[in-house]
Short mmCIF file of C-alpha atoms in Angstrom, two decimals:
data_model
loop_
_atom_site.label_atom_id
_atom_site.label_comp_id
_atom_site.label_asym_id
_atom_site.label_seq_id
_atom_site.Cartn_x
_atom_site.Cartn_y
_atom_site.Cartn_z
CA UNK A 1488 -9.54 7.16 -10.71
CA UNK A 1489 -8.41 4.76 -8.26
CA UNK A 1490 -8.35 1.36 -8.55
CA UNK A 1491 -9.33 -1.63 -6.59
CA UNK A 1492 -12.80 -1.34 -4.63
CA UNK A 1493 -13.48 -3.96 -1.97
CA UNK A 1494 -16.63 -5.21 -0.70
CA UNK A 1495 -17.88 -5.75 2.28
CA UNK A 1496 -15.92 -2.73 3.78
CA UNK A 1497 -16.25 -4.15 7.57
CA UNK A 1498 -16.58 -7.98 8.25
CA UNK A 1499 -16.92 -9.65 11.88
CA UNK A 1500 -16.89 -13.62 12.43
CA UNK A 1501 -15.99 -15.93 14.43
CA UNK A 1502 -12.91 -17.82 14.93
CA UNK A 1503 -12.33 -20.60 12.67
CA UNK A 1504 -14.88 -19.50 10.39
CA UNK A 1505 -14.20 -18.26 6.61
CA UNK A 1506 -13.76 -14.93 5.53
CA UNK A 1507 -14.36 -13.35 2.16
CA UNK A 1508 -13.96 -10.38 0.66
CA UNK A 1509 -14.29 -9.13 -3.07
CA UNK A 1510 -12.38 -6.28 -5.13
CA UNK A 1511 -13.54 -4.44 -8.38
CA UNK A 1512 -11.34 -3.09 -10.63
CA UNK A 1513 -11.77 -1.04 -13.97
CA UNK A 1514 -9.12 -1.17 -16.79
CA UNK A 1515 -6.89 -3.59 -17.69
CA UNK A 1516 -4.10 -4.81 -15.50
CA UNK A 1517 -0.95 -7.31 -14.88
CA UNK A 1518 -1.76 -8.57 -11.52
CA UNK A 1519 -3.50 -7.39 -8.61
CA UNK A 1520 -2.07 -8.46 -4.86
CA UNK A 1521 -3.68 -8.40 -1.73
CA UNK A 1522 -1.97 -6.63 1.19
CA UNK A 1523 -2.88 -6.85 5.03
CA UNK A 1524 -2.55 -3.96 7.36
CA UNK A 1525 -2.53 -4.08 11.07
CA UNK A 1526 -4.25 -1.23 12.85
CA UNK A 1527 -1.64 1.98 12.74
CA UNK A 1528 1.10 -0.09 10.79
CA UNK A 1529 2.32 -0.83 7.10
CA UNK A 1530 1.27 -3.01 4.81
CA UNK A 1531 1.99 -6.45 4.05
CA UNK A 1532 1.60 -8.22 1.35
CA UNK A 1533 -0.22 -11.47 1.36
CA UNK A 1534 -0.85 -12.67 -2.17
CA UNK A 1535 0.15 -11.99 -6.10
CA UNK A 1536 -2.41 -12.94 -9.02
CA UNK A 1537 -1.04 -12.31 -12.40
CA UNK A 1538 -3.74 -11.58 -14.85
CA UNK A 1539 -3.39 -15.16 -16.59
CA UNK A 1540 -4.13 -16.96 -13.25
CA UNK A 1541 -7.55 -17.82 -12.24
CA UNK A 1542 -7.11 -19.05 -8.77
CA UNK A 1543 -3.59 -19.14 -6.42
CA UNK A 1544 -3.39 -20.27 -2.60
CA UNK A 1545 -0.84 -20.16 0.22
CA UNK A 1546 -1.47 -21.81 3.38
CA UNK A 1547 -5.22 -20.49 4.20
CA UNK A 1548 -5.68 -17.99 1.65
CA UNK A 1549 -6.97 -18.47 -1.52
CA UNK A 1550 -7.47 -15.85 -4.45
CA UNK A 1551 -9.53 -15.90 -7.06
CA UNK A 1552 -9.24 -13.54 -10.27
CA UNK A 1553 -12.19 -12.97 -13.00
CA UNK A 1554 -10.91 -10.85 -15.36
CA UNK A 1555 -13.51 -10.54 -17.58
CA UNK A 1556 -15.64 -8.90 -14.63
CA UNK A 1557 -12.55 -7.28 -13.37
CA UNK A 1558 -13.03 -8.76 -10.22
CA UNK A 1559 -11.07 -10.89 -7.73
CA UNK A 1560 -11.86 -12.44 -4.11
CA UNK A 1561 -9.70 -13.13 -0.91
CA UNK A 1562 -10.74 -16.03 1.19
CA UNK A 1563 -9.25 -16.60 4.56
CA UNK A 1564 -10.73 -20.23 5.89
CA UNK A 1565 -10.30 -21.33 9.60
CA UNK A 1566 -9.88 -17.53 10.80
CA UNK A 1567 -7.81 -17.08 14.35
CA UNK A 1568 -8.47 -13.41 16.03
CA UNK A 1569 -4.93 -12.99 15.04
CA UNK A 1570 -6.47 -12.26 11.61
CA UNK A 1571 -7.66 -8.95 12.43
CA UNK A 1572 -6.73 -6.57 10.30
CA UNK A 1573 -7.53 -4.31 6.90
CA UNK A 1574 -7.41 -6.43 3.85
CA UNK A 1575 -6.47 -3.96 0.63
CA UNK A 1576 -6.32 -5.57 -2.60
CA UNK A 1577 -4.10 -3.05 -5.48
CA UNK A 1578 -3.81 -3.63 -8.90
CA UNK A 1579 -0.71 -2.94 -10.85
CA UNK A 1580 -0.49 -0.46 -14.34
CA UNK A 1581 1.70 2.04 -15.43
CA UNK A 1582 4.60 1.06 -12.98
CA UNK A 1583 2.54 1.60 -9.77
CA UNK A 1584 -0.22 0.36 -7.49
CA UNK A 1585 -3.94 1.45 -7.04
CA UNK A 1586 -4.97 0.68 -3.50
CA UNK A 1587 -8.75 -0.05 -3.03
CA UNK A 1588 -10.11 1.48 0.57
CA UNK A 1589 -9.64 -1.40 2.23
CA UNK A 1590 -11.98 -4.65 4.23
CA UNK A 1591 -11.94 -4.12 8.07
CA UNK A 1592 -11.82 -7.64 9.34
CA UNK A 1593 -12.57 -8.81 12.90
CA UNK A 1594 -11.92 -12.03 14.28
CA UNK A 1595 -13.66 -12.68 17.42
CA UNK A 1596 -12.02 -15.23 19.95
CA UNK B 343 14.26 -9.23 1.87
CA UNK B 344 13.64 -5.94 2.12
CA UNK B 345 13.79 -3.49 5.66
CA UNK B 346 12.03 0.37 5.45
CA UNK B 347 12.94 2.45 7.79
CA UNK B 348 10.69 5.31 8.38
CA UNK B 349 10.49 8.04 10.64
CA UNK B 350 9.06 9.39 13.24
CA UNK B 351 6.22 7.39 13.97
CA UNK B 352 4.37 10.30 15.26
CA UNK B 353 4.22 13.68 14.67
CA UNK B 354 2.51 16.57 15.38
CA UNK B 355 3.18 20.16 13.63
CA UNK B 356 0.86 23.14 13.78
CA UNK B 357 -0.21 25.07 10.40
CA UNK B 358 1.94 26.76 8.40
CA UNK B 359 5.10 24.58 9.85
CA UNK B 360 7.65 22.75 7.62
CA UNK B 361 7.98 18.94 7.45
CA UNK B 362 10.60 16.40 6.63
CA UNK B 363 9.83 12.37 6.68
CA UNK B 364 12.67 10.54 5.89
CA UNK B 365 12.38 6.97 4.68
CA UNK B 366 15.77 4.45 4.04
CA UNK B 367 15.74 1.19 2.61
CA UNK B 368 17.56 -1.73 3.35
CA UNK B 369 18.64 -4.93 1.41
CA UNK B 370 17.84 -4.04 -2.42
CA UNK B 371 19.80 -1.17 -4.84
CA UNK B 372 17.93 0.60 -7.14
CA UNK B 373 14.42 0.17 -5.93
CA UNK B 374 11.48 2.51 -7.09
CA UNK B 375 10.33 3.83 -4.14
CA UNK B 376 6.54 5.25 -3.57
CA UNK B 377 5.22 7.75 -0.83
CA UNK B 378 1.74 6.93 -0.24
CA UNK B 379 -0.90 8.92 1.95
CA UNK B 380 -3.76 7.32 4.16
CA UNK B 381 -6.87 9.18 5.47
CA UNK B 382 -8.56 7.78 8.38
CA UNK B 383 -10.32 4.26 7.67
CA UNK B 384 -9.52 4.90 3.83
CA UNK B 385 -7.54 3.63 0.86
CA UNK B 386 -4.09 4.56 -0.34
CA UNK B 387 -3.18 7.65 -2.37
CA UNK B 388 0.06 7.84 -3.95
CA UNK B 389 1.64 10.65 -3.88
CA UNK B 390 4.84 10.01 -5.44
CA UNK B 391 7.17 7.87 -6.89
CA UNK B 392 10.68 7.27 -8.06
CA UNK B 393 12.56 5.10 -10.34
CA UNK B 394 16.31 6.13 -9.59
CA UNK B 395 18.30 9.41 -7.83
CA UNK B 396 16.56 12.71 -8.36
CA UNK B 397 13.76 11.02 -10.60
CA UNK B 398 10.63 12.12 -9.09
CA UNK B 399 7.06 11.95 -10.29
CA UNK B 400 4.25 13.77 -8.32
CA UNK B 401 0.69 11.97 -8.95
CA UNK B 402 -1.76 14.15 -7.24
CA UNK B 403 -1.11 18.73 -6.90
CA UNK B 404 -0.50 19.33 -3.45
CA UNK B 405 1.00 21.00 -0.35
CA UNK B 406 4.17 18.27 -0.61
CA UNK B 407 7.18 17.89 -2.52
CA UNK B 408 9.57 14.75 -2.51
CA UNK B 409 13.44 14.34 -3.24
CA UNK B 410 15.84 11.11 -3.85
CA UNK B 411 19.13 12.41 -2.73
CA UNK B 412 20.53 8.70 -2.69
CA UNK B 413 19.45 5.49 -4.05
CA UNK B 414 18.16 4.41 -0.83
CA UNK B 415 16.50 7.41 0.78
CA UNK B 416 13.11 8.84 -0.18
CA UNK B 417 12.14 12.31 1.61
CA UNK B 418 8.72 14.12 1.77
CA UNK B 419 8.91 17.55 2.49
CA UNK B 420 6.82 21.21 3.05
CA UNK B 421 7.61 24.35 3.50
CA UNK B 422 4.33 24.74 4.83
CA UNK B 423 1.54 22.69 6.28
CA UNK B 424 -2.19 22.85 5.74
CA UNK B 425 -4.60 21.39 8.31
CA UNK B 426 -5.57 18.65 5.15
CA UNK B 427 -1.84 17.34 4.87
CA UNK B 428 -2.75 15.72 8.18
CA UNK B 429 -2.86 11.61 7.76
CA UNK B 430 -1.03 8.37 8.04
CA UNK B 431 2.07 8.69 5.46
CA UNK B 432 3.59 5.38 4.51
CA UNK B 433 6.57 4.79 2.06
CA UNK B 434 7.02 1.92 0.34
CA UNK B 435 9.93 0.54 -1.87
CA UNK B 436 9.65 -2.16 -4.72
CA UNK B 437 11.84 -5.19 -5.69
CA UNK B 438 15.44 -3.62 -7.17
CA UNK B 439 15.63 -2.90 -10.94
CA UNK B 440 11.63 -2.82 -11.65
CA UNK B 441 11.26 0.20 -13.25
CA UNK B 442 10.45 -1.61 -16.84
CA UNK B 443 7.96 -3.96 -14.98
CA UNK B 444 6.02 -4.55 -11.39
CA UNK B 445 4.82 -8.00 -11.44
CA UNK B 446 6.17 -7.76 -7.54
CA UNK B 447 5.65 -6.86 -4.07
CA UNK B 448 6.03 -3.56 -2.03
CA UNK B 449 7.37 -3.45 1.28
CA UNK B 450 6.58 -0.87 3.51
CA UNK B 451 7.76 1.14 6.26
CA UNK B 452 5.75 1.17 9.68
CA UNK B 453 4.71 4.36 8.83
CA UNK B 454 4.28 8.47 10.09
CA UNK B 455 1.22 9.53 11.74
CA UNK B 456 0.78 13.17 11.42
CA UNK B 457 -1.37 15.21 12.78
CA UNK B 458 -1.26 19.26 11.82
CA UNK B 459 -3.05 21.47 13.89
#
């Protein structure tokens, strides 16, 4: 089964305010990373947690990771409309990635 | 870092067609390399992925095949599309040498839109 389920799936705010998002997982894992995707485009990856880390940040993200409810969060604080995007987190096992379906973030100017 | 190239961007076949994506990667050696598949407003599947030349593992049955003819190309083929093969294909290739483990990134290309009608 696939891995990696986010909630909310579609989030709209206003600039400069925070955005959150959450991801469930279900087995075990070694990290789980967040990736960004810009409408019709690849992916980009944003963020690595490794399953002994309980919080990482760079510049105005910030992840959290619970493993013991196999869950982790994505913050984005002070949100500019060029934040738009889909926010996937993916969780890593047997030498691949499970891709949740994905938060559908708009940033209104 | 890492540069994917994929292509096309678009492409539209009718049913019962072939296909051929090809995907290059530039700026690592020996990368596993992952064709993923992207319904409409949905999540990921993977379809396949490799860990060296001709190494191929399919994770779902399907309509599609794959191939690694060099260390640096992926290609996703069919002899013959089905309306459902229609979606957003993206490849993606991993740092070089992680085939034991993947505490890393992907990097992906910009992606095929296909559309099989």
């Amino acid at each position: 089964s696939q891995q990696g389920e986010e909630d909310p799936q579609a989030l709209s705010i206003q600039e400069g305010e925070n955005a959150t998002m959450n991801c469930s997982y279900k087995t075990s894992i070694n990290n789980l990373q967040w990736y960004r995707q810009n409408s019709g485009r690849g992916l980009v990856h944003l963020i690595l947690i490794r399953s002994n880390e309980r919080e990482k940040h760079s510049g105005r993200l910030r992840v959290t990771l619970d493993t013991s409810k196999k869950s982790s969060s994505l913050l984005i604080t002070a949100s500019r409309a060029a934040d738009t995007a889909s926010y996937f987190c993916a969780t890593e096992g047997n030498n691949r990635l499970a891709f949740g379906k994905g938060n559908q973030v708009v940033v209104i100017p | 870092s890492q540069t994917i190239h994929q292509w096309p961007a678009t492409l539209v076949q009718p049913v019962g067609s072939p296909l051929s994506l090809e995907c290059t990667v530039e700026g690592t050696s020996n990368p596993n390399l992952y064709w993923y598949r992207q319904a409409a407003g949905r999540g990921l599947q993977l379809l396949f992925y490799s860990i060296g030349i001709d190494q191929i593992s399919s994770e779902v049955p399907q309509n599609l095949s794959a191939s690694r003819p060099q260390d640096r190309q992926f290609i996703l083929s069919s002899k013959k599309l089905l309306l459902s093969d229609s979606g957003f294909y993206l490849c993606a290739s991993s740092s070089e040498g992680m085939a034991a483990t993947t505490n890393e990134k992907l990097f992906f290309g910009s992606g095929t839109q296909l559309s099989v009608l």
